[in-house]
Coordinates of C-alpha atoms and ligand atoms in Angstrom, one line a residue:
M1 CA 4.0 -19.1 23.1
K2 CA 4.9 -22.3 21.4
F3 CA 4.8 -23.0 17.6
N4 CA 2.1 -25.6 18.0
D5 CA -0.1 -23.0 19.6
Y6 CA 0.2 -20.5 16.7
V7 CA -3.3 -20.3 15.4
Y8 CA -3.9 -20.9 11.7
Q9 CA -7.0 -19.5 10.0
R10 CA -7.4 -19.4 6.3
P11 CA -7.0 -15.8 5.3
D12 CA -10.0 -14.2 3.7
M13 CA -8.4 -13.1 0.4
V14 CA -11.5 -11.2 -0.8
A15 CA -11.4 -9.0 2.3
F16 CA -7.6 -8.7 2.1
K17 CA -7.8 -7.6 -1.5
S18 CA -10.4 -4.9 -1.0
E19 CA -8.6 -3.6 2.1
F20 CA -5.2 -3.6 0.3
N21 CA -6.7 -1.8 -2.7
R22 CA -8.3 0.8 -0.4
L23 CA -5.0 1.5 1.2
L24 CA -3.3 1.7 -2.2
A25 CA -5.8 4.3 -3.4
D26 CA -5.2 6.3 -0.2
F27 CA -1.4 6.0 -0.8
N28 CA -1.7 7.3 -4.3
K29 CA -3.7 10.4 -3.3
A30 CA -1.8 11.0 0.0
P31 CA -0.7 14.7 0.2
D32 CA 2.7 14.1 1.8
S33 CA 5.4 11.6 2.6
A34 CA 4.3 11.4 6.3
T35 CA 0.9 10.1 5.3
Q36 CA 2.4 7.7 2.8
N37 CA 4.8 6.4 5.5
Q38 CA 1.8 5.7 7.7
I39 CA 0.0 3.8 5.0
I40 CA 3.2 1.8 4.3
G41 CA 2.9 0.7 7.9
Q42 CA -0.7 -0.4 7.4
I43 CA 0.0 -2.2 4.2
N44 CA 2.9 -4.1 5.8
A45 CA 0.7 -5.1 8.7
L46 CA -1.8 -6.6 6.3
R47 CA 1.0 -8.3 4.4
N48 CA 2.3 -9.7 7.6
D49 CA -1.1 -11.2 8.5
V50 CA -1.4 -13.1 5.2
E51 CA 2.3 -14.1 5.1
T52 CA 2.0 -15.5 8.6
M53 CA -0.8 -17.8 7.6
F54 CA 0.9 -18.9 4.4
K55 CA 4.0 -19.8 6.3
L56 CA 2.2 -21.7 8.9
V57 CA 0.6 -23.8 6.1
Q58 CA 3.9 -24.3 4.3
I59 CA 5.7 -25.3 7.5
R60 CA 3.0 -27.6 8.8
Y61 CA 2.5 -29.2 5.4
S62 CA 6.2 -29.9 5.0
I63 CA 6.3 -31.5 8.4
D64 CA 3.6 -34.0 7.3
T65 CA 2.8 -34.1 3.6
S66 CA 0.1 -36.8 4.4
D67 CA -1.9 -34.4 6.5
A68 CA -5.1 -33.9 4.5
F69 CA -6.0 -30.6 6.1
Y70 CA -2.8 -28.8 5.4
E71 CA -2.5 -30.4 2.0
A72 CA -5.8 -28.7 1.1
E73 CA -4.5 -25.5 2.7
N74 CA -1.3 -25.8 0.7
D75 CA -3.3 -26.0 -2.5
F76 CA -5.0 -22.9 -1.4
V77 CA -1.7 -21.2 -0.8
D78 CA -0.4 -22.3 -4.3
E79 CA -3.5 -20.6 -5.8
Q80 CA -3.5 -17.5 -3.7
A81 CA 0.3 -16.7 -3.3
P82 CA 0.5 -15.4 -6.9
V83 CA -2.6 -13.2 -6.3
Y84 CA -0.9 -11.9 -3.2
E85 CA 2.3 -11.3 -5.1
G86 CA 0.3 -9.5 -7.7
L87 CA -1.0 -7.0 -5.1
V88 CA 2.4 -6.5 -3.7
T89 CA 3.6 -5.6 -7.2
E90 CA 0.9 -2.9 -7.4
Y91 CA 2.2 -1.5 -4.1
Y92 CA 5.7 -1.5 -5.5
R93 CA 4.4 0.3 -8.6
A94 CA 2.8 3.0 -6.4
L95 CA 6.0 3.3 -4.3
L96 CA 8.2 3.9 -7.4
A97 CA 5.6 6.4 -8.8
S98 CA 5.3 8.4 -5.6
P99 CA 5.8 12.1 -6.0
H100 CA 7.3 12.0 -2.5
R101 CA 9.8 9.3 -3.5
A102 CA 12.9 11.3 -2.5
D103 CA 11.5 11.6 1.1
L104 CA 10.6 8.0 1.2
V105 CA 14.0 6.9 0.1
E106 CA 15.5 9.0 2.8
K107 CA 13.4 7.3 5.4
W108 CA 13.6 3.7 4.1
G109 CA 16.8 3.5 2.1
E110 CA 17.5 2.8 -1.6
Q111 CA 17.2 -1.0 -1.3
L112 CA 13.4 -1.1 -1.0
F113 CA 13.2 0.9 -4.3
N114 CA 15.8 -1.2 -6.0
L115 CA 14.0 -4.4 -5.0
A116 CA 10.6 -2.9 -6.0
A117 CA 11.9 -2.0 -9.5
C118 CA 13.4 -5.5 -9.9
L119 CA 10.3 -7.4 -8.8
L120 CA 8.0 -5.1 -10.8
K121 CA 9.5 -6.7 -13.9
T122 CA 8.4 -10.1 -12.7
F123 CA 4.7 -9.7 -12.7
K124 CA 1.7 -8.7 -14.9
P125 CA -1.9 -9.8 -14.2
E126 CA -1.9 -11.9 -17.4
V127 CA 0.8 -14.3 -16.1
L128 CA -1.2 -15.1 -13.0
P129 CA -2.6 -18.4 -14.3
L130 CA 0.8 -19.4 -15.4
L131 CA 2.3 -18.7 -12.0
Q132 CA -0.4 -20.8 -10.4
C133 CA 0.5 -23.6 -12.8
E134 CA 4.2 -23.2 -11.9
N135 CA 3.3 -23.6 -8.2
K136 CA 1.2 -26.7 -8.8
L137 CA 4.1 -28.3 -10.7
A138 CA 6.4 -27.5 -7.8
S139 CA 4.0 -29.1 -5.3
E140 CA 3.8 -32.1 -7.6
Y141 CA 7.6 -32.6 -7.4
R142 CA 7.5 -32.2 -3.6
K143 CA 4.7 -34.7 -3.3
L144 CA 6.4 -37.2 -5.5
T145 CA 9.8 -37.0 -3.8
S146 CA 8.4 -36.9 -0.3
S147 CA 6.3 -39.9 -0.9
A148 CA 9.3 -42.0 -2.0
K149 CA 9.3 -45.4 -0.2
I150 CA 12.7 -46.9 -0.7
E151 CA 12.7 -50.6 0.0
Y152 CA 16.1 -51.5 1.4
D153 CA 17.2 -54.5 3.4
G154 CA 13.7 -55.4 4.3
Q155 CA 12.7 -52.0 5.5
I156 CA 11.0 -48.9 4.0
Y157 CA 12.9 -45.6 4.0
N158 CA 12.4 -42.1 2.5
L159 CA 15.1 -40.6 0.3
Q160 CA 16.8 -38.7 3.3
Q161 CA 16.9 -41.8 5.5
M162 CA 19.1 -43.6 2.9
A163 CA 22.1 -41.3 3.5
P164 CA 23.7 -43.4 6.3
F165 CA 23.7 -46.6 4.2
M166 CA 25.2 -44.7 1.3
Q167 CA 28.2 -43.8 3.6
A168 CA 28.5 -47.3 5.1
T169 CA 32.0 -48.7 5.6
E170 CA 31.3 -51.8 3.5
R171 CA 31.5 -51.0 -0.2
S172 CA 28.8 -53.5 -1.2
V173 CA 26.4 -51.8 1.2
R174 CA 27.1 -48.4 -0.2
K175 CA 26.6 -49.7 -3.8
A176 CA 23.3 -51.5 -2.9
A177 CA 22.0 -48.5 -1.1
A178 CA 22.9 -46.1 -4.0
D179 CA 21.2 -48.5 -6.4
S180 CA 18.0 -48.6 -4.3
Y181 CA 18.1 -44.8 -4.1
M182 CA 18.6 -44.4 -7.8
R183 CA 15.8 -47.0 -8.5
F184 CA 13.3 -44.5 -7.2
F185 CA 14.4 -41.9 -9.8
E186 CA 14.6 -44.6 -12.6
Q187 CA 11.0 -45.6 -11.8
N188 CA 9.8 -42.0 -11.9
E189 CA 12.0 -40.8 -14.8
V190 CA 9.1 -40.2 -17.2
Q191 CA 7.1 -38.3 -14.5
L192 CA 10.1 -36.2 -13.4
D193 CA 10.9 -35.3 -17.0
R194 CA 7.3 -34.3 -17.6
I195 CA 7.1 -32.2 -14.5
Y196 CA 10.4 -30.4 -15.3
D197 CA 9.6 -30.0 -19.0
D198 CA 6.2 -28.4 -18.1
M199 CA 8.0 -26.1 -15.6
V200 CA 10.6 -25.0 -18.1
K201 CA 7.9 -24.3 -20.7
V202 CA 5.6 -22.4 -18.3
R203 CA 8.6 -20.3 -17.0
H204 CA 9.6 -19.5 -20.6
D205 CA 6.0 -18.5 -21.4
I206 CA 5.9 -16.2 -18.4
A207 CA 9.2 -14.6 -19.4
V208 CA 8.0 -14.0 -22.9
K209 CA 4.7 -12.5 -21.8
L210 CA 6.7 -10.2 -19.5
G211 CA 8.9 -9.0 -22.4
F212 CA 12.0 -11.0 -21.7
A213 CA 13.8 -13.1 -24.4
N214 CA 13.9 -16.1 -22.2
F215 CA 13.6 -17.0 -18.5
V216 CA 17.3 -16.2 -17.5
E217 CA 16.9 -12.5 -16.9
L218 CA 13.5 -13.1 -15.2
G219 CA 15.0 -15.7 -13.0
Y220 CA 17.6 -13.2 -11.8
A221 CA 15.0 -10.5 -11.3
R222 CA 12.8 -12.9 -9.2
L223 CA 15.8 -13.4 -6.9
G224 CA 16.1 -9.7 -6.5
R225 CA 19.6 -9.6 -7.9
T226 CA 20.2 -5.9 -8.4
D227 CA 24.0 -5.8 -8.5
Y228 CA 25.3 -8.6 -10.7
D229 CA 24.2 -10.4 -13.9
A230 CA 24.6 -13.6 -15.9
A231 CA 27.8 -12.4 -17.5
M232 CA 29.4 -11.8 -14.1
V233 CA 28.2 -15.2 -13.0
A234 CA 29.8 -16.8 -16.1
G235 CA 33.1 -15.1 -15.2
Y236 CA 32.8 -16.4 -11.7
R237 CA 32.2 -20.0 -12.9
Q238 CA 35.4 -19.7 -15.0
Q239 CA 37.3 -18.7 -11.8
V240 CA 35.9 -21.8 -10.2
L241 CA 37.1 -24.0 -13.1
D242 CA 40.6 -22.5 -12.9
A243 CA 41.1 -22.2 -9.1
V244 CA 38.9 -24.9 -7.5
V245 CA 38.4 -27.8 -9.9
P246 CA 42.1 -28.8 -9.8
L247 CA 42.1 -28.7 -6.0
A248 CA 38.9 -30.7 -5.8
S249 CA 40.3 -33.3 -8.0
Q250 CA 43.4 -33.6 -5.8
L251 CA 41.2 -34.0 -2.8
K252 CA 39.2 -36.8 -4.5
E253 CA 42.4 -38.6 -5.5
R254 CA 43.6 -38.4 -1.8
Q255 CA 40.3 -39.7 -0.7
R256 CA 40.6 -42.6 -3.2
Q257 CA 44.0 -43.5 -1.7
R258 CA 42.7 -43.1 1.9
V259 CA 39.7 -45.3 1.5
G260 CA 41.7 -47.8 -0.5
V261 CA 39.8 -48.3 -3.7
E262 CA 41.1 -48.7 -7.2
T263 CA 38.7 -46.1 -8.7
L264 CA 36.5 -43.8 -6.7
K265 CA 33.0 -44.6 -7.8
Y266 CA 30.0 -42.3 -7.2
Y267 CA 28.9 -44.4 -4.3
D268 CA 32.3 -44.0 -2.7
E269 CA 32.4 -40.2 -2.8
A270 CA 30.4 -39.8 0.4
F271 CA 32.6 -42.3 2.2
E272 CA 35.7 -40.6 3.5
F273 CA 37.5 -42.7 6.1
V274 CA 38.1 -46.4 6.2
D275 CA 36.9 -46.6 9.8
G276 CA 33.8 -44.7 8.9
N277 CA 32.7 -41.0 8.5
A278 CA 32.4 -38.7 11.5
T279 CA 29.0 -39.2 13.2
P280 CA 27.4 -37.0 15.8
K281 CA 27.2 -38.7 19.3
G282 CA 23.8 -38.5 20.8
T283 CA 20.1 -38.3 20.1
A284 CA 18.4 -35.3 18.5
G285 CA 17.5 -34.0 22.0
Q286 CA 21.2 -34.3 23.1
L287 CA 22.3 -32.4 20.0
V288 CA 19.9 -29.6 20.8
D289 CA 21.2 -29.5 24.4
A290 CA 24.8 -29.3 23.1
A291 CA 23.7 -26.5 20.7
T292 CA 22.0 -24.6 23.6
Q293 CA 25.2 -24.7 25.6
M294 CA 27.3 -23.8 22.6
Y295 CA 25.2 -20.8 21.6
R296 CA 25.3 -19.5 25.2
E297 CA 29.0 -19.7 25.2
L298 CA 29.5 -18.2 21.8
S299 CA 27.9 -14.8 22.6
P300 CA 25.1 -13.3 24.7
E301 CA 23.2 -12.6 21.4
T302 CA 23.3 -16.2 20.2
G303 CA 22.5 -17.5 23.7
Q304 CA 19.3 -15.5 23.9
F305 CA 18.4 -16.4 20.3
F306 CA 18.8 -20.2 20.7
D307 CA 16.9 -20.2 24.1
F308 CA 14.1 -18.5 22.3
M309 CA 14.0 -21.2 19.6
V310 CA 14.0 -24.1 22.1
A311 CA 11.4 -22.4 24.4
G312 CA 9.1 -21.7 21.4
G313 CA 9.2 -25.3 20.0
L314 CA 10.6 -23.7 16.8
L315 CA 12.7 -26.7 15.7
D316 CA 11.5 -29.8 13.9
L317 CA 14.6 -31.9 13.3
E318 CA 14.1 -35.6 13.0
A319 CA 13.4 -37.4 9.6
K320 CA 9.9 -38.9 9.6
T321 CA 7.9 -40.7 7.0
G322 CA 5.8 -38.3 5.0
K323 CA 8.0 -35.3 6.0
S324 CA 9.2 -33.2 3.1
G325 CA 13.0 -33.5 2.3
G326 CA 15.9 -31.2 3.1
G327 CA 16.3 -28.5 5.7
Y328 CA 15.2 -24.9 5.8
C329 CA 14.6 -21.9 8.0
E330 CA 11.5 -19.8 7.8
F331 CA 10.4 -16.6 9.5
I332 CA 6.9 -16.3 10.9
N333 CA 6.1 -12.6 10.6
N334 CA 3.6 -11.8 13.3
Y335 CA 5.3 -14.0 15.9
R336 CA 8.7 -12.5 15.0
A337 CA 9.9 -16.1 15.2
P338 CA 12.3 -18.1 13.0
F339 CA 11.5 -21.8 12.5
I340 CA 14.1 -24.5 11.8
F341 CA 13.2 -27.6 9.8
A342 CA 15.6 -30.5 9.2
N343 CA 15.7 -34.2 8.6
F344 CA 18.2 -35.7 11.1
N345 CA 19.4 -39.1 9.9
G346 CA 22.4 -39.8 12.1
T347 CA 25.1 -38.5 9.8
A348 CA 27.4 -35.5 10.3
D349 CA 25.0 -33.5 8.2
D350 CA 22.7 -33.3 11.2
V351 CA 25.1 -31.0 13.0
G352 CA 25.9 -29.2 9.7
T353 CA 22.2 -28.6 9.1
L354 CA 21.6 -27.5 12.6
T355 CA 24.4 -24.9 12.6
H356 CA 23.5 -23.9 9.0
E357 CA 19.8 -23.3 9.7
A358 CA 20.7 -21.7 13.1
G359 CA 22.8 -19.2 11.1
H360 CA 19.8 -18.3 9.0
A361 CA 17.6 -18.2 12.1
F362 CA 20.1 -16.1 14.1
Q363 CA 20.3 -13.6 11.2
V364 CA 16.6 -13.2 10.9
Y365 CA 16.2 -13.0 14.7
S366 CA 18.8 -10.2 14.6
S367 CA 17.0 -8.2 12.0
R368 CA 13.4 -9.2 12.9
N369 CA 12.5 -5.7 14.1
Y370 CA 12.9 -4.0 10.8
A371 CA 9.6 -2.2 10.0
L372 CA 9.8 -3.4 6.3
P373 CA 9.3 -7.1 5.6
E374 CA 11.7 -6.6 2.7
Y375 CA 14.5 -5.9 5.1
V376 CA 14.1 -8.9 7.4
W377 CA 16.0 -11.2 5.0
P378 CA 18.5 -10.2 2.4
T379 CA 18.7 -11.8 -1.1
L380 CA 19.5 -15.5 -1.0
E381 CA 23.2 -15.5 -1.7
A382 CA 23.7 -13.1 1.2
C383 CA 21.4 -15.3 3.4
E384 CA 23.7 -18.2 2.8
I385 CA 26.7 -16.3 4.1
H386 CA 25.0 -16.2 7.5
S387 CA 24.3 -19.9 7.5
M388 CA 27.5 -21.2 5.9
S389 CA 29.7 -19.0 8.1
M390 CA 27.9 -20.1 11.2
E391 CA 28.9 -23.7 10.3
F392 CA 32.5 -22.6 10.6
I393 CA 32.1 -20.1 13.5
T394 CA 30.9 -23.0 15.7
W395 CA 34.1 -25.1 15.1
P396 CA 35.5 -24.6 18.6
W397 CA 32.4 -26.5 20.0
M398 CA 32.4 -29.4 17.6
E399 CA 34.0 -31.7 20.3
N400 CA 30.7 -31.5 22.1
F401 CA 28.9 -33.1 19.1
F402 CA 31.5 -35.4 17.6
K403 CA 33.7 -36.4 20.5
A404 CA 36.5 -38.6 19.1
D405 CA 35.4 -37.9 15.6
T406 CA 36.0 -34.2 15.7
A407 CA 39.1 -34.1 13.6
K408 CA 37.5 -36.2 10.9
F409 CA 34.5 -33.9 11.0
K410 CA 36.5 -30.8 10.6
Y411 CA 38.5 -32.3 7.7
S412 CA 35.3 -33.5 5.9
H413 CA 33.6 -30.2 6.5
L414 CA 36.4 -28.1 5.0
A415 CA 37.1 -30.5 2.2
G416 CA 33.4 -30.7 1.5
A417 CA 33.1 -26.9 1.4
L418 CA 35.7 -26.8 -1.3
T419 CA 34.5 -29.8 -3.4
F420 CA 30.9 -28.4 -3.2
I421 CA 31.8 -25.3 -5.2
P422 CA 32.4 -27.2 -8.5
Y423 CA 29.1 -29.1 -8.0
G424 CA 27.3 -25.8 -7.3
V425 CA 28.4 -24.2 -10.5
T426 CA 27.4 -27.4 -12.4
V427 CA 23.9 -26.9 -11.2
D428 CA 24.1 -23.2 -12.2
E429 CA 25.5 -23.8 -15.7
F430 CA 22.9 -26.5 -16.3
Q431 CA 20.1 -24.1 -15.6
H432 CA 21.5 -21.5 -17.9
F433 CA 21.5 -24.2 -20.6
V434 CA 18.0 -25.2 -19.8
Y435 CA 16.4 -21.7 -19.9
Q436 CA 18.5 -20.5 -22.9
N437 CA 17.3 -23.6 -24.8
P438 CA 13.6 -23.9 -23.7
T439 CA 12.8 -26.3 -26.5
A440 CA 15.5 -28.8 -25.7
S441 CA 14.1 -32.3 -25.1
P442 CA 14.5 -34.1 -21.7
A443 CA 17.2 -36.3 -23.3
E444 CA 19.0 -33.2 -24.5
R445 CA 18.8 -31.7 -21.1
K446 CA 20.3 -34.8 -19.5
A447 CA 23.1 -34.9 -22.1
A448 CA 23.9 -31.2 -21.3
W449 CA 24.0 -32.0 -17.6
R450 CA 26.4 -34.8 -18.2
A451 CA 28.7 -32.6 -20.4
I452 CA 28.8 -29.8 -17.8
E453 CA 29.4 -32.4 -15.0
R454 CA 32.4 -33.7 -17.0
K455 CA 33.9 -30.2 -17.0
Y456 CA 33.5 -29.4 -13.3
L457 CA 33.5 -32.8 -11.8
P458 CA 36.0 -34.6 -14.0
Q459 CA 36.6 -37.5 -11.6
R460 CA 32.9 -38.4 -11.3
D461 CA 32.5 -42.2 -12.1
Y462 CA 29.0 -43.5 -12.3
D463 CA 30.1 -47.1 -12.7
G464 CA 27.7 -47.8 -15.5
N465 CA 24.5 -46.7 -13.8
D466 CA 22.3 -46.1 -16.8
L467 CA 20.3 -43.1 -15.6
L468 CA 23.3 -41.3 -14.1
E469 CA 25.4 -42.0 -17.2
R470 CA 22.7 -40.4 -19.3
G471 CA 22.7 -37.3 -17.0
G472 CA 20.0 -37.9 -14.4
Y473 CA 21.8 -36.9 -11.2
W474 CA 20.0 -33.6 -10.9
Y475 CA 16.6 -35.1 -10.3
R476 CA 17.4 -35.1 -6.6
Q477 CA 18.4 -31.4 -6.5
S478 CA 15.1 -29.8 -5.5
H479 CA 16.3 -26.2 -6.1
I480 CA 16.4 -26.9 -9.8
F481 CA 12.6 -27.5 -9.6
F482 CA 11.6 -25.0 -6.9
N483 CA 13.9 -22.0 -7.3
P484 CA 15.5 -21.6 -10.7
F485 CA 19.0 -20.0 -10.5
Y486 CA 19.0 -20.3 -6.7
Y487 CA 22.1 -22.5 -6.3
I488 CA 25.1 -20.4 -7.4
D489 CA 24.1 -18.5 -4.2
Y490 CA 25.5 -21.3 -2.1
T491 CA 28.9 -21.2 -3.8
L492 CA 29.1 -17.4 -3.7
A493 CA 28.3 -17.6 0.0
Q494 CA 30.8 -20.4 0.5
V495 CA 33.5 -18.2 -0.9
C496 CA 32.5 -15.7 1.8
A497 CA 32.1 -18.2 4.5
L498 CA 35.6 -19.6 3.9
Q499 CA 36.8 -16.0 4.5
F500 CA 35.1 -16.1 7.9
W501 CA 36.5 -19.5 8.6
H502 CA 40.0 -18.1 8.0
K503 CA 39.5 -15.0 10.0
M504 CA 37.8 -16.8 12.9
S505 CA 40.6 -19.3 13.2
D506 CA 43.2 -16.7 14.2
T507 CA 43.7 -13.8 16.5
A508 CA 41.3 -11.7 14.5
R509 CA 38.4 -13.8 15.9
D510 CA 36.7 -11.0 17.8
A511 CA 36.8 -8.5 14.9
A512 CA 35.5 -11.2 12.6
W513 CA 32.6 -12.0 15.0
Q514 CA 31.7 -8.3 15.1
D515 CA 31.7 -8.3 11.2
Y516 CA 29.4 -11.3 11.3
L517 CA 27.0 -9.6 13.8
N518 CA 26.9 -6.4 11.8
L519 CA 26.1 -8.5 8.7
C520 CA 23.2 -10.3 10.5
R521 CA 21.8 -7.1 11.8
A522 CA 21.9 -5.4 8.4
G523 CA 19.3 -8.0 7.3
G524 CA 18.1 -7.2 3.8
S525 CA 18.6 -3.5 4.0
K526 CA 21.4 -3.6 1.4
P527 CA 22.1 -5.5 -1.8
F528 CA 24.6 -8.5 -1.9
L529 CA 27.8 -6.8 -2.8
T530 CA 27.2 -3.9 -0.4
L531 CA 26.7 -6.5 2.4
V532 CA 29.9 -8.3 1.4
A533 CA 31.8 -5.0 1.7
L534 CA 30.0 -4.2 5.0
A535 CA 31.3 -7.5 6.5
N536 CA 34.8 -6.8 5.3
L537 CA 34.7 -9.7 2.8
E538 CA 36.4 -9.9 -0.6
N539 CA 34.0 -9.7 -3.6
P540 CA 33.8 -13.2 -5.2
F541 CA 33.2 -11.8 -8.7
I542 CA 36.5 -10.0 -8.8
D543 CA 39.1 -12.1 -10.7
G544 CA 41.6 -13.6 -8.3
T545 CA 39.3 -13.6 -5.3
I546 CA 38.6 -17.3 -5.4
A547 CA 42.2 -18.3 -5.9
A548 CA 43.2 -16.2 -2.9
V549 CA 40.4 -17.6 -0.7
M550 CA 41.4 -21.2 -1.6
Q551 CA 45.0 -20.7 -0.5
P552 CA 44.6 -21.0 3.3
V553 CA 42.0 -23.7 2.8
S554 CA 44.2 -25.8 0.7
A555 CA 47.2 -25.3 3.1
W556 CA 45.1 -26.3 6.1
L557 CA 43.8 -29.5 4.3
N558 CA 47.4 -30.4 3.3
A559 CA 48.7 -29.9 6.8
F560 CA 45.8 -31.9 8.3
E561 CA 46.1 -34.8 5.8
G562 CA 49.4 -35.8 7.4
Q563 CA 47.7 -36.2 10.8
L564 CA 44.8 -38.3 9.8
Ligands
ZN1 ZN1 20.8 -22.1 3.7

């Protein structure tokens, strides 16, 4: 069955609620764990039905944000998702209070109960209207940024479609494209500030109503982080400052010399080689064919997985007007099917996004038969290990995508993986500032962003662009709006992915692939640091890990630089 044939029908939330509550009442008076286990199965079947419909709406709306039908259904989901989450919270409360809990833990494992305890802290019925308001604000940001019509060189583009011009070989083109891109944010500065300010205030109110001092701890709990806290993350950012920032600055300086500019301006940063960046060779269809062949050669498991994706029409890859930005992978519960969404624009990112999202999709495909929806995906930092590692695991096949540009691609990919980490911690530290200072004005927030940026990205030169100089770069970073505190995850995962890169590049490749498979199959059945250990990876929070991981990366880049 193909994705387009998956039938959407608006779920009857009144019927759902009464059925859910009836099952909960049965659960609470069940005489033994066997009965409770059976009811857990029935509750999860109901949850899967509703989640399937919610996800069909979210995917189809993101494919075309001008589709009036799915826009209305998306409003419905914004309204009803918190109601749904509220009911799930009641189920978690019942799980934790079960007199048969020890037996349930033995059957399902600790992680379900850790997650339940964590998520229980994030909801009370009195915050429901505030959660609905938060969702509406997120949709407002999505609508605003997806509707961007950038006028450039006589044509109209969306934000994503501007990327190739911003990497053009001619500096004046890059600058003009970057100016046009930024003009969208300048024109919408007041509105973006208002949306974000409302979001911060509503999140702070939710946190206070739930008994937290501010949103920080609530943000961590929402992400199901059970085995690290803000203090550990602060220590980790310090490791990045010490071990990665100096290397990133060196790479930027070499880039400056390589592309032959006196100072590397912000619109030069995406431009890496005088004769142009690596670009994929072929249409979206040809890239999918190359990926099909690659995944068949990589392993039987990945071959079967990717064939399933293609046969099911479970990829929507090309940038289109009205399509929401970015890339993601979703899992459609009742069809046991992953879905990959991307915005191909002819840059090397197309291949990066494809292998990245395929990493997520392969993981969820590998763990899709867990009986608990909680165990299909792990927490987000662990999810990003699957995706970011897959980007490196597929290196031996990059010739099929980049032809003569392969060497340039590999260099850019690895150098970019390193320079991304300081940017990622910038986004994270900024959000800690924002939620620890909920009364800060939009101007104060921007000033804080700029100060943090100067610490982690010391070479960044905005060439007098007013909004960027005042600290407006982060408007484009949708995670800051949609998923507070979800960003450090990419850097934690990158530190893990670089370990896979190193292991996969030598004779230990087979063992490393087995570690990767084991990690994917474990899904979300364990918390982050347990998964890290299970995959034989070093813990990024332990002092010294990052410096050790950077060593082979830096050595490879140094050796490669001579050959470029
Ligand atoms: Zn990802």
